[in-house]
Tab-separated table of C-alpha atoms and ligand atoms in Angstrom:
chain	number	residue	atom	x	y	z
F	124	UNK	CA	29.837	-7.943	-12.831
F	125	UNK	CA	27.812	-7.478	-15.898
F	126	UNK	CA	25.759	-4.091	-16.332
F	127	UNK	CA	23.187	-2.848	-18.790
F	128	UNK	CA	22.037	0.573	-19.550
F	129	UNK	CA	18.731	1.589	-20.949
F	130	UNK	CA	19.017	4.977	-22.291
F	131	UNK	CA	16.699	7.725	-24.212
F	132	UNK	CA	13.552	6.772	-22.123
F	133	UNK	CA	11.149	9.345	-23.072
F	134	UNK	CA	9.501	8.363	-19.513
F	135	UNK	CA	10.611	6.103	-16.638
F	136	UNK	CA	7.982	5.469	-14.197
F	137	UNK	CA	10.221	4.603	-10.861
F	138	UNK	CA	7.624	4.862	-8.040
F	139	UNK	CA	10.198	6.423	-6.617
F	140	UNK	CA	7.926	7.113	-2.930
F	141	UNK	CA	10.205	10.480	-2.500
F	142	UNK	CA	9.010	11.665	-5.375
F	143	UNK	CA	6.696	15.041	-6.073
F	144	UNK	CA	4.300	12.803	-8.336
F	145	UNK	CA	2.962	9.646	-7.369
F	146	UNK	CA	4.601	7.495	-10.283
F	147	UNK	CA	8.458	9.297	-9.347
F	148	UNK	CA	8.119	9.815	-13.229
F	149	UNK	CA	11.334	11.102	-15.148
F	150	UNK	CA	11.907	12.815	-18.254
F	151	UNK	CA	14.616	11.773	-21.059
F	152	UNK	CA	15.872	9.290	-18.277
F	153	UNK	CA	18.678	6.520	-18.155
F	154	UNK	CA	18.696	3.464	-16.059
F	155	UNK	CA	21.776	1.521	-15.247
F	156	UNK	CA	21.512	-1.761	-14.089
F	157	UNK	CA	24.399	-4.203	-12.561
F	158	UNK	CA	23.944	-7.526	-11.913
F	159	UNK	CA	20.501	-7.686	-11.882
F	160	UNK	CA	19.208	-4.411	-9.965
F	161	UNK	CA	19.307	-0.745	-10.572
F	162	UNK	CA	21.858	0.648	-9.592
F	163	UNK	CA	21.825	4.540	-11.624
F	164	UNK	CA	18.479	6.373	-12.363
F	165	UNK	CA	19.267	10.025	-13.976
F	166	UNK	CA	19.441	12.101	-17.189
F	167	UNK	CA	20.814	10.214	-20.236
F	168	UNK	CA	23.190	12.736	-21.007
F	169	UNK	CA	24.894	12.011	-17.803
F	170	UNK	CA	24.884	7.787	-18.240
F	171	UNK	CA	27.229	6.227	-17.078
F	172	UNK	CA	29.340	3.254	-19.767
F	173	UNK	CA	28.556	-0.254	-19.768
F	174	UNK	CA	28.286	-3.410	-21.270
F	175	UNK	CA	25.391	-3.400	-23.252
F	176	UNK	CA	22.909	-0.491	-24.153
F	177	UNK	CA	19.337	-0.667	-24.921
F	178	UNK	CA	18.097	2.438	-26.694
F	179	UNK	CA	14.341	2.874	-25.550
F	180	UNK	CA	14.272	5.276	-28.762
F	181	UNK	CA	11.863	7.623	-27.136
F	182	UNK	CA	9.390	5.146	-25.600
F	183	UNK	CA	8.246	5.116	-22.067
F	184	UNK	CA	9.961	2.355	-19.307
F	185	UNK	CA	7.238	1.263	-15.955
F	186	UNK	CA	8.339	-1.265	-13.284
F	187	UNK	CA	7.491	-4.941	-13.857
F	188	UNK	CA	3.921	-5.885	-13.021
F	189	UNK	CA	3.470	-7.372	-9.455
F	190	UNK	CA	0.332	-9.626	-9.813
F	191	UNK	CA	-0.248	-10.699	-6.456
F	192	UNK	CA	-3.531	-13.173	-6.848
F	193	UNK	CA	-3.663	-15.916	-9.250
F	194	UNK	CA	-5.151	-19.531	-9.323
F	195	UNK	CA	-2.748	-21.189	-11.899
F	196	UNK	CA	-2.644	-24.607	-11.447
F	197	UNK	CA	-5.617	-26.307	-12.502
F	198	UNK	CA	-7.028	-28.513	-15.721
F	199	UNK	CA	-10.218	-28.131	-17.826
F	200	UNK	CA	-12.323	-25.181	-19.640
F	201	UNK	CA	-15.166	-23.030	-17.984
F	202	UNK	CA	-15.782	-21.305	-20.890
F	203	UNK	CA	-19.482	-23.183	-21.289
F	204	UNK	CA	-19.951	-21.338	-17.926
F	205	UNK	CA	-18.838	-17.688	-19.231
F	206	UNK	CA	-20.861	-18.012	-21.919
F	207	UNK	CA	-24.004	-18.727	-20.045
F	208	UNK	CA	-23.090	-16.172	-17.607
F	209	UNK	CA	-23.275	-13.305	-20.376
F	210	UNK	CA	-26.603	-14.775	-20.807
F	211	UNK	CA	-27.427	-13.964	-17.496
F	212	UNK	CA	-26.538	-16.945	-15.050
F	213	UNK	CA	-25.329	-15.894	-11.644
F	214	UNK	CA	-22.099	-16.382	-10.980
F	215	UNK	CA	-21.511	-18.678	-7.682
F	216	UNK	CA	-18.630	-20.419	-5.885
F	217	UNK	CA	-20.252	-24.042	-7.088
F	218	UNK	CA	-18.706	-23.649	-10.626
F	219	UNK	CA	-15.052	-24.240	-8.747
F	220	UNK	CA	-15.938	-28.273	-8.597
F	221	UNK	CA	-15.831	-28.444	-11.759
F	222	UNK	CA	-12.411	-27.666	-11.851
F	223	UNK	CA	-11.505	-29.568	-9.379
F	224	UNK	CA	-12.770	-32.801	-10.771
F	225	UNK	CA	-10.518	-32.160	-14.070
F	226	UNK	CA	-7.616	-30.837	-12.052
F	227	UNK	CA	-7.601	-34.570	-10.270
F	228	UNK	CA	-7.432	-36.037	-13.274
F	229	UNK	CA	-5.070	-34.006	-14.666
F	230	UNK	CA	-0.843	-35.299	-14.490
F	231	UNK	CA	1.215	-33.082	-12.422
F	232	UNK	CA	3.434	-33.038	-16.109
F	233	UNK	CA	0.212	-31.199	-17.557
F	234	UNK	CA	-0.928	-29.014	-14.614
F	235	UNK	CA	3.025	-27.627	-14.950
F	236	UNK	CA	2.609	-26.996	-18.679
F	237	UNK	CA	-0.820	-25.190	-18.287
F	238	UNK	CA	0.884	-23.248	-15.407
F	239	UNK	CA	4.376	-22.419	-17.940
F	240	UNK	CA	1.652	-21.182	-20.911
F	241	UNK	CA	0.138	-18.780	-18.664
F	242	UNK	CA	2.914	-17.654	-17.126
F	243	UNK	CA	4.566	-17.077	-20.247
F	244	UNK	CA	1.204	-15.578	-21.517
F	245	UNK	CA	1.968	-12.650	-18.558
F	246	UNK	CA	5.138	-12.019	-19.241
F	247	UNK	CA	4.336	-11.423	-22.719
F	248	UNK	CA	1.822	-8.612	-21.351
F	249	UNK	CA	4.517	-6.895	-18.584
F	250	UNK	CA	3.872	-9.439	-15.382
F	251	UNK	CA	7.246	-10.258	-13.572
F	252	UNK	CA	6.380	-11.251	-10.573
F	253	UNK	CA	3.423	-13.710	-9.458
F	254	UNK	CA	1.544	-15.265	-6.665
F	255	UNK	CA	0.391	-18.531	-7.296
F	256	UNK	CA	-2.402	-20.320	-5.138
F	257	UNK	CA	-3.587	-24.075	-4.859
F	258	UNK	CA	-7.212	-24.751	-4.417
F	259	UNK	CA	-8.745	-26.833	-7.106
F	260	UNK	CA	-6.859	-30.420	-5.991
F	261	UNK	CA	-8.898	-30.312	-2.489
F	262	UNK	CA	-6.962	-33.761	-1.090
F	263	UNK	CA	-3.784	-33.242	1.146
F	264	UNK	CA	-1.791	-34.737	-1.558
F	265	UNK	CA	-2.992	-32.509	-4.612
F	266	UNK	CA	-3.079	-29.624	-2.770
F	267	UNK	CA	0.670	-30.285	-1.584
F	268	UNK	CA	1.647	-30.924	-5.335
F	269	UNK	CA	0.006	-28.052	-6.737
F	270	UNK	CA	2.183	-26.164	-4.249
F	271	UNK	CA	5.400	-27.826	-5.093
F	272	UNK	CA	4.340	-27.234	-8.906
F	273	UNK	CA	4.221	-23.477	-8.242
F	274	UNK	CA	7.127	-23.189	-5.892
F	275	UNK	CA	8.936	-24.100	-8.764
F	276	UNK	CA	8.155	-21.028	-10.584
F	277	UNK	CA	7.457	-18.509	-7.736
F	278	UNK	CA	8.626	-17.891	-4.486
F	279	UNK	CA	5.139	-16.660	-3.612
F	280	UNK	CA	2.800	-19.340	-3.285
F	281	UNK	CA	-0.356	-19.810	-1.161
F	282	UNK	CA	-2.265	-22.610	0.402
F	283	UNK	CA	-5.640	-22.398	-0.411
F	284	UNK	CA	-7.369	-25.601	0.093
F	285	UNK	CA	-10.034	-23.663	1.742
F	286	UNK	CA	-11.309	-22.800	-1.678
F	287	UNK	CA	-14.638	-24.772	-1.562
F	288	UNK	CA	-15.857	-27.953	0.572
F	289	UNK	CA	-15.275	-31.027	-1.723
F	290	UNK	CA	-17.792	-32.934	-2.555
F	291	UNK	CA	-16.768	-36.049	-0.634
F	292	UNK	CA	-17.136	-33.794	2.525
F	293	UNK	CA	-20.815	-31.950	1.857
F	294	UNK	CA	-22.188	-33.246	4.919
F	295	UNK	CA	-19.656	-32.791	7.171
F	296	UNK	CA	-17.627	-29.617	5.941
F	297	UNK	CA	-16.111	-29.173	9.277
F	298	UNK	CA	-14.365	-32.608	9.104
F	299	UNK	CA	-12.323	-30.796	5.645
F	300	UNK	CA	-11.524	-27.688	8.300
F	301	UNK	CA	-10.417	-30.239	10.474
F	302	UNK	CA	-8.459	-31.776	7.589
F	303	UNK	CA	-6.521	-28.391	6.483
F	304	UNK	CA	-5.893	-27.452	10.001
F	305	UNK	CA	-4.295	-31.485	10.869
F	306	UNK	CA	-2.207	-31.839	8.103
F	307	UNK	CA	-2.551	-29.310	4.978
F	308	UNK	CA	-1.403	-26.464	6.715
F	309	UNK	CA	1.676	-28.408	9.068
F	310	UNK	CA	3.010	-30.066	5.899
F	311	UNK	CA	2.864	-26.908	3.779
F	312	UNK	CA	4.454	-24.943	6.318
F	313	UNK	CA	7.197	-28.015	6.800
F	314	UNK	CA	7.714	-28.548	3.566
F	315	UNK	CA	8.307	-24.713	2.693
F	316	UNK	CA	6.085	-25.068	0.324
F	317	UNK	CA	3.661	-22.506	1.027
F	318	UNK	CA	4.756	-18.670	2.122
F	319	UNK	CA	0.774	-17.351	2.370
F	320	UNK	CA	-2.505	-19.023	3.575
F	321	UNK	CA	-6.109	-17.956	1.997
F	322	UNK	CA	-9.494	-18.751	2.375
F	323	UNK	CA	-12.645	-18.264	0.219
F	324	UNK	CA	-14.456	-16.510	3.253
F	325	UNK	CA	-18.071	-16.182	1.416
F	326	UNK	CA	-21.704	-17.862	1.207
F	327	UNK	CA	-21.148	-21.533	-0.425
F	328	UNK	CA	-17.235	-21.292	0.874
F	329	UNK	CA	-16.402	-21.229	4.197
F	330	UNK	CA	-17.900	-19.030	6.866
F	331	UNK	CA	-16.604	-16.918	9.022
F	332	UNK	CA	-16.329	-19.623	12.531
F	333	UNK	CA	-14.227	-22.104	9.900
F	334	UNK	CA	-12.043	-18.891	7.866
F	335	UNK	CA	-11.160	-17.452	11.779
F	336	UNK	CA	-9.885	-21.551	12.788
F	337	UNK	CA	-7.902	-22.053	9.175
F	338	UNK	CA	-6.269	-18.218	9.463
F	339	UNK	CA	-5.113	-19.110	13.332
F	340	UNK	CA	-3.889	-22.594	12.110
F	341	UNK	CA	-2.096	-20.811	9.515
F	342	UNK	CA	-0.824	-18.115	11.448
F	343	UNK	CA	0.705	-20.909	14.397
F	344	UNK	CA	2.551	-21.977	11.587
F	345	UNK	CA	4.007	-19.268	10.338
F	346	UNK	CA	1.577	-18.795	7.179
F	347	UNK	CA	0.504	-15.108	6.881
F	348	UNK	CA	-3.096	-14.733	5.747
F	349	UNK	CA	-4.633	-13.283	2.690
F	350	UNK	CA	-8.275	-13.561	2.054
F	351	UNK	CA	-10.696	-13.712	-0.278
F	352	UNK	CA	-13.231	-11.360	1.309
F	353	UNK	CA	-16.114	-9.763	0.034
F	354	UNK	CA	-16.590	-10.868	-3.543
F	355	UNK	CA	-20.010	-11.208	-3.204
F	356	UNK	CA	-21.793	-10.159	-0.115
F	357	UNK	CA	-20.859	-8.799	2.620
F	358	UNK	CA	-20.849	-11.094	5.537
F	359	UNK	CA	-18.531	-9.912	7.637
F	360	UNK	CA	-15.159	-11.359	5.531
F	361	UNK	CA	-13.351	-7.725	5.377
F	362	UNK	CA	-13.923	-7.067	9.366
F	363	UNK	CA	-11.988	-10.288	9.954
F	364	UNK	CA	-9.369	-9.438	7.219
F	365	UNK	CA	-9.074	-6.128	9.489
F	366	UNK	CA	-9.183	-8.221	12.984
F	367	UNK	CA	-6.548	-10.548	12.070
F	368	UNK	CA	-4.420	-8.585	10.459
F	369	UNK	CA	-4.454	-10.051	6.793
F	370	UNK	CA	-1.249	-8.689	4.918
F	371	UNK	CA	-4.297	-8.533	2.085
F	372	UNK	CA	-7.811	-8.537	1.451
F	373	UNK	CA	-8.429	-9.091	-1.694
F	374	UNK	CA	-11.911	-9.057	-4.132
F	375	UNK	CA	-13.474	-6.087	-1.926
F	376	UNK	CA	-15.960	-5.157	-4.134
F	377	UNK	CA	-18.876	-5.020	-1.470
F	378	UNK	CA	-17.079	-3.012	1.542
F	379	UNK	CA	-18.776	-0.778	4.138
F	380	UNK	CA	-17.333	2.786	5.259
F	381	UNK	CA	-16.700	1.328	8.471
F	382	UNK	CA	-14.635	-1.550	7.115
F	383	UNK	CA	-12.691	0.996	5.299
F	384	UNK	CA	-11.758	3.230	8.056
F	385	UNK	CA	-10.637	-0.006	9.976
F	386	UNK	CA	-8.735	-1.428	6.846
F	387	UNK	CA	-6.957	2.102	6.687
F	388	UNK	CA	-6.006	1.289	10.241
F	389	UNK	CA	-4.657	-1.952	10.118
F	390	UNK	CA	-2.889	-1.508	6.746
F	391	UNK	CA	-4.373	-4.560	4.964
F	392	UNK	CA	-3.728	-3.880	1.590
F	393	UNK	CA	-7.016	-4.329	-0.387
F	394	UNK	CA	-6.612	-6.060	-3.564
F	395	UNK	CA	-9.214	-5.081	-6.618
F	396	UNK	CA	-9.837	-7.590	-9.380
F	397	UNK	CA	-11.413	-5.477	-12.296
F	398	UNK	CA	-11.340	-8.920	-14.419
F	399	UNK	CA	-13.779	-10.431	-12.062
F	400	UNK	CA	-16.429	-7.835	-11.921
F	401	UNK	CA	-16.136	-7.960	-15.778
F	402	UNK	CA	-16.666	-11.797	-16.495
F	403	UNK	CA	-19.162	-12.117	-13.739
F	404	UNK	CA	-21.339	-9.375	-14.264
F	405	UNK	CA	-20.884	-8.143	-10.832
F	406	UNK	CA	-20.888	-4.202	-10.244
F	407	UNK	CA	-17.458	-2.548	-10.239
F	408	UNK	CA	-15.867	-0.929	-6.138
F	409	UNK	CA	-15.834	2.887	-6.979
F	410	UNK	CA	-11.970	2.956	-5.581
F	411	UNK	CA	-12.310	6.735	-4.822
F	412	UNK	CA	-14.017	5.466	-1.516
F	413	UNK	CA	-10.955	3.307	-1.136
F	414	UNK	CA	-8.735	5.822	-1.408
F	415	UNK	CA	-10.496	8.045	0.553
F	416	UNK	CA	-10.334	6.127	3.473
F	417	UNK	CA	-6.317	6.375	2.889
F	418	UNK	CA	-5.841	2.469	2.188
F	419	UNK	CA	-3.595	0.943	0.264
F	420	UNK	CA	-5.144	-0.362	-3.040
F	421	UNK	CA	-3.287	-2.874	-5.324
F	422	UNK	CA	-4.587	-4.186	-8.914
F	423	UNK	CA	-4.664	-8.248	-9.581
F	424	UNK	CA	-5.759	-10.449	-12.375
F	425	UNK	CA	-7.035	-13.190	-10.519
F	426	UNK	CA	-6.542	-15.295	-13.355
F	427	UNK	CA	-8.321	-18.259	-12.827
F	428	UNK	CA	-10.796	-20.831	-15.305
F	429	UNK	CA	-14.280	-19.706	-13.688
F	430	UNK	CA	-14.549	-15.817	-12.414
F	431	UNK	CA	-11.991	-14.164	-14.639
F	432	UNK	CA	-9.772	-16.491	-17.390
F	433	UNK	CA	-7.306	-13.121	-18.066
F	434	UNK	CA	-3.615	-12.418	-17.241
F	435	UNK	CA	-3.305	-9.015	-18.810
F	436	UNK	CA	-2.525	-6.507	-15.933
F	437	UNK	CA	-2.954	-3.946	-18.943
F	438	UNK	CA	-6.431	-5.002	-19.289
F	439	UNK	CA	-7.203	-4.545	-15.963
F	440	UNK	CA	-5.944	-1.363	-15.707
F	441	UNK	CA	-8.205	-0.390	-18.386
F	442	UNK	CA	-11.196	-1.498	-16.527
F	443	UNK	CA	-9.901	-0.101	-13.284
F	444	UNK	CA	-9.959	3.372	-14.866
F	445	UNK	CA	-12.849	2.903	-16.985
F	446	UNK	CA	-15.268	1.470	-14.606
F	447	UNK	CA	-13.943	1.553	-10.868
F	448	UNK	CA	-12.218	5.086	-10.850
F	449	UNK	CA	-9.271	4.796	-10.564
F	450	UNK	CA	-6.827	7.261	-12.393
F	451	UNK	CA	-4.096	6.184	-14.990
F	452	UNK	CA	-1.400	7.125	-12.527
F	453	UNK	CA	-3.075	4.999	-9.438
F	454	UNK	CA	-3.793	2.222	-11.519
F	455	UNK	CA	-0.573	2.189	-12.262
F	456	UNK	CA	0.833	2.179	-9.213
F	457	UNK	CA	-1.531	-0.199	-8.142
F	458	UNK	CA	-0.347	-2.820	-10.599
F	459	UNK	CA	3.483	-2.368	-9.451
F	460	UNK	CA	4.066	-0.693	-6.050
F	461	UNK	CA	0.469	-1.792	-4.965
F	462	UNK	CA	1.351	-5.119	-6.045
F	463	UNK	CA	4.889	-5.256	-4.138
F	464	UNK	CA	2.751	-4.500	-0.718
F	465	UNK	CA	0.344	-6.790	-1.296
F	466	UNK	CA	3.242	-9.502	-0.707
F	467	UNK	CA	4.995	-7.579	1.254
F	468	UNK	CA	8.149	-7.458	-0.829
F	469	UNK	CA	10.559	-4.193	-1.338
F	470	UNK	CA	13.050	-5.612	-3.672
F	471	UNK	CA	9.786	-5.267	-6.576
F	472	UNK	CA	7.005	-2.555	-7.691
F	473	UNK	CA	9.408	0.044	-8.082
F	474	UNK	CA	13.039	1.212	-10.698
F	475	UNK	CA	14.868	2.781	-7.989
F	476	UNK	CA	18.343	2.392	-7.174
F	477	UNK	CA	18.606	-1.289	-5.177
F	478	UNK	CA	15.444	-2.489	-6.878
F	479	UNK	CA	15.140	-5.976	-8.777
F	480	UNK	CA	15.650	-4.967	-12.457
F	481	UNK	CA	12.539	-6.083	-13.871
F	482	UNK	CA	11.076	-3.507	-16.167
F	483	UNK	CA	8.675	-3.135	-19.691
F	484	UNK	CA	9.917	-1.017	-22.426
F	485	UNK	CA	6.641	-0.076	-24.387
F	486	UNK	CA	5.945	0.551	-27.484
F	487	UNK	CA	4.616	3.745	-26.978
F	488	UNK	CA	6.078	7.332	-25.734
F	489	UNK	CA	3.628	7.229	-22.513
F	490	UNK	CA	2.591	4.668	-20.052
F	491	UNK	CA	-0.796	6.730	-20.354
F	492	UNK	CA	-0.816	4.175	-23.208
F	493	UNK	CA	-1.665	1.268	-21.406
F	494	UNK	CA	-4.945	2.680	-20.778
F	495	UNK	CA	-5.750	5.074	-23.534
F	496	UNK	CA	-4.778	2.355	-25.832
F	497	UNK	CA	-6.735	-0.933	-24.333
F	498	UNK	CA	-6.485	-4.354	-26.170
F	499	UNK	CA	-3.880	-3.167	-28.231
F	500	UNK	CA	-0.008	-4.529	-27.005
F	501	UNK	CA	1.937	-1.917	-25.784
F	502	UNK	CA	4.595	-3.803	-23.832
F	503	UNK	CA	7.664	-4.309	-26.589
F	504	UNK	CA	10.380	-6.365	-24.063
F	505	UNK	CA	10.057	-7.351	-20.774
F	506	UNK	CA	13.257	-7.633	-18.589
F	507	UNK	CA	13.435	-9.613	-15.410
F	508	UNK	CA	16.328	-9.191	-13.009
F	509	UNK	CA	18.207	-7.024	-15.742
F	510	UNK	CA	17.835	-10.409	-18.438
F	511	UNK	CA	15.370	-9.789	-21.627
F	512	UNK	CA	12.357	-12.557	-20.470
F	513	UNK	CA	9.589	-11.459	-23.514
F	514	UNK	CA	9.478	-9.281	-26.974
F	515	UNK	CA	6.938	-8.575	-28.497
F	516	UNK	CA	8.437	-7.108	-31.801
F	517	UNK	CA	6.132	-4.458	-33.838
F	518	UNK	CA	6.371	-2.975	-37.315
F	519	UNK	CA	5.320	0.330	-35.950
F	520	UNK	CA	7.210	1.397	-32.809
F	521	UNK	CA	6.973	5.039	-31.817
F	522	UNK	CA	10.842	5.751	-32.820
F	523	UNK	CA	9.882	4.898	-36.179
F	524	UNK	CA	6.380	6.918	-36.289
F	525	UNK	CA	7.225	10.648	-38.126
O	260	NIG	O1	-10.936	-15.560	-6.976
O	260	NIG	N1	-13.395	-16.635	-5.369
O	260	NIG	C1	-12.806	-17.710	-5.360
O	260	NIG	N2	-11.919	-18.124	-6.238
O	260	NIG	C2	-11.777	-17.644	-7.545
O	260	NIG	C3	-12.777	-18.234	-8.459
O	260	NIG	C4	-12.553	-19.620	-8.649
O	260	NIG	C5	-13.419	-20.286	-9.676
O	260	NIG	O2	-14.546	-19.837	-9.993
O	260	NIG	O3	-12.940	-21.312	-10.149
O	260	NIG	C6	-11.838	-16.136	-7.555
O	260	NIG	O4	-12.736	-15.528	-8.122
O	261	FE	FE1	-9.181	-15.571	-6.375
């Protein structure tokens, strides 16, 4: 058994849900970790020996980022497209051919290396966990690669070949549902390549009749859905999230009260994506509905070439608080613990005693930081499963400010 201890954490965020606070934060703190997972949270006059410490000097300690929506394996540059967008071009689901014909092209060998830069790019900001979703191959065989590719890297990968209709199927789009349903979906699920199934349910995707088919296809085979509801209209996306039970609905940024209430019901997590109302021009949720309602609201990146080309969960946050309302504290939480529901996983999201070990040390004395200092790197080492993953070494950390 190896064990670590972090000590002299001017503030450990835990997320601990017995907690007073929402963010279980603690004071002057100690974590001990053994073989990968907490396994002592207290005072760090009462720590406990052990093979290696980490001072944390005074600066605050948050649970690993659980970013629970990404589109990472894909080749070619939009950025033509943002740029003409912040001129004032709509943004619509037709830009995501244009990935798709470079991601065709592409090798597997250089989809994996774009995938292993941004995935390394995340870590560097605090990410530790990821979802990871196909969608821009559109054949059974690319989308079945693209899948391996990430299940390489994640354990939390998603078949999305319902993304957009490929061109080669235009006039008969139902022929691709048919497609997905015959053998996309029974080989993913064979293969155990794919642990989620989502669909771009949304004008110039797929509609409702064709998302309702794919989700029970999915669901026969053991694939949980997650959708993509909402983004921009409402056409009725979020009520079928709610009717068949999606673990999350994610986008959300056009949702009625009476979605809400049945959301709360359900317990579909609803997933925000503050990058994608930023680089489309779209207007930001006002989450204080959301959380009215009493759901459960997580924070994504949704990295991905066309809507929103950022990883930084630290970023997002800043939006989230900025512009859709949310506090520090529940944006937060919504990045980690929100996260960790959103894939239904309790080993993540949270630095309590039998969690994963995956943790940010910042480089400040407060994760208010993350917010009240936006653009600016705050995360100084990122530790997955107790092992030191990213550093981000600065001149000017807080233990050495006067
Ligand atoms: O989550 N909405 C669908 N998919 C992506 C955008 C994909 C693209 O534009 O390439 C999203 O925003
Ligand atoms: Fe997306």
């Amino acid at each position: 058994m190896t064990s670590l201890l972090v000590t002299d954490i001017a503030e450990l965020v835990t997320n601990d849900p017995h907690a007073q606070d929402l963010l279980g934060v603690r004071q002057n703190a100690a974590l001990l970790v053994e073989d990968g997972t907490v396994a002592w949270v207290g005072d760090t006059g009462q720590a406990p020996a052990a093979d290696e410490v980490v001072p944390a000097s005074g600066r605050a300690v948050i649970p690993g980022f659980v970013d629970s929506h990404n589109h990472l394996i894909f080749a070619g540059d939009r950025s033509e497209e943002f740029a003409a967008r912040m001129a004032g071009q709509a943004y619509s689901a037709g830009g995501i051919a244009t990935t798709v014909s470079a991601t065709r092209e592409a090798s597997a060998q250089q989809l994996e290396d774009n995938l292993v830069r941004l995935l390394r790019q995340a870590e560097h900001s605090g990410t530790t966990t990821f979802e990871i979703k196909s969608g821009y191959g559109l054949t059974v065989e690319s989308e079945l690669e693209a899948l391996r590719i990430a299940r390489r890297h994640t354990e939390e990968t998603t078949l999305m070949a319902a993304h957009v209709v490929p061109a080669e199927y235009k006039e008969a789009p139902d022929n691709y549902v048919d497609l997905i349903i015959d053998q996309m979906i029974p080989r993913a699920a064979q293969e155990g390549l794919a642990k989620w199934l989502d669909v771009f349910c949304e004008e110039g995707a797929f509609d409702i009749a064709q998302t309702r088919r794919i989700v029970d296809a999915g669901l026969a085979h053991g694939l949980k859905p997650r959708l993509h509801a909402n983004q921009l209209s409402d056409m009725g996306a979020m009520a079928l999230a709610a009717e068949v039970g999606a673990v999350s609905a994610d986008h959300a940024t056009f949702v009625s009260d009476e979605d809400l209430a049945r959301i709360a019901e359900v317990g579909t997590v609803l997933t925000l994506l503050p990058s994608i109302e930023f680089s489309t021009r779209q207007p930001y949720p006002d989450v204080r509905r959301y959380h009215e309602a009493g759901v459960t609201v997580a924070i994504a990146s949704d990295c991905n070439p066309g809507s929103g080309f950022s990883n930084s969960i630290p970023f997002c946050m800043a939006i989230a608080v900025r512009d859709m309302h949310f506090t520090v504290e529940q944006a937060l939480w919504s990045a980690t613990a929100g996260g960790a529901r959103a894939l239904q996983r309790t080993d993540v999201g949270a630095l309590t005693v039998g969690s994963r070990a995956d943790f940010s040390i910042l480089d400040a004395p407060s994760y208010r930081h993350l917010v009240y200092r936006p653009g600016v790197q705050q995360i100084a080492e990122v530790y997955r499963a107790g092992t030191l993953i990213s550093s981000n070494p600065s001149p000017f950390t807080c233990k050495e400010l006067p």
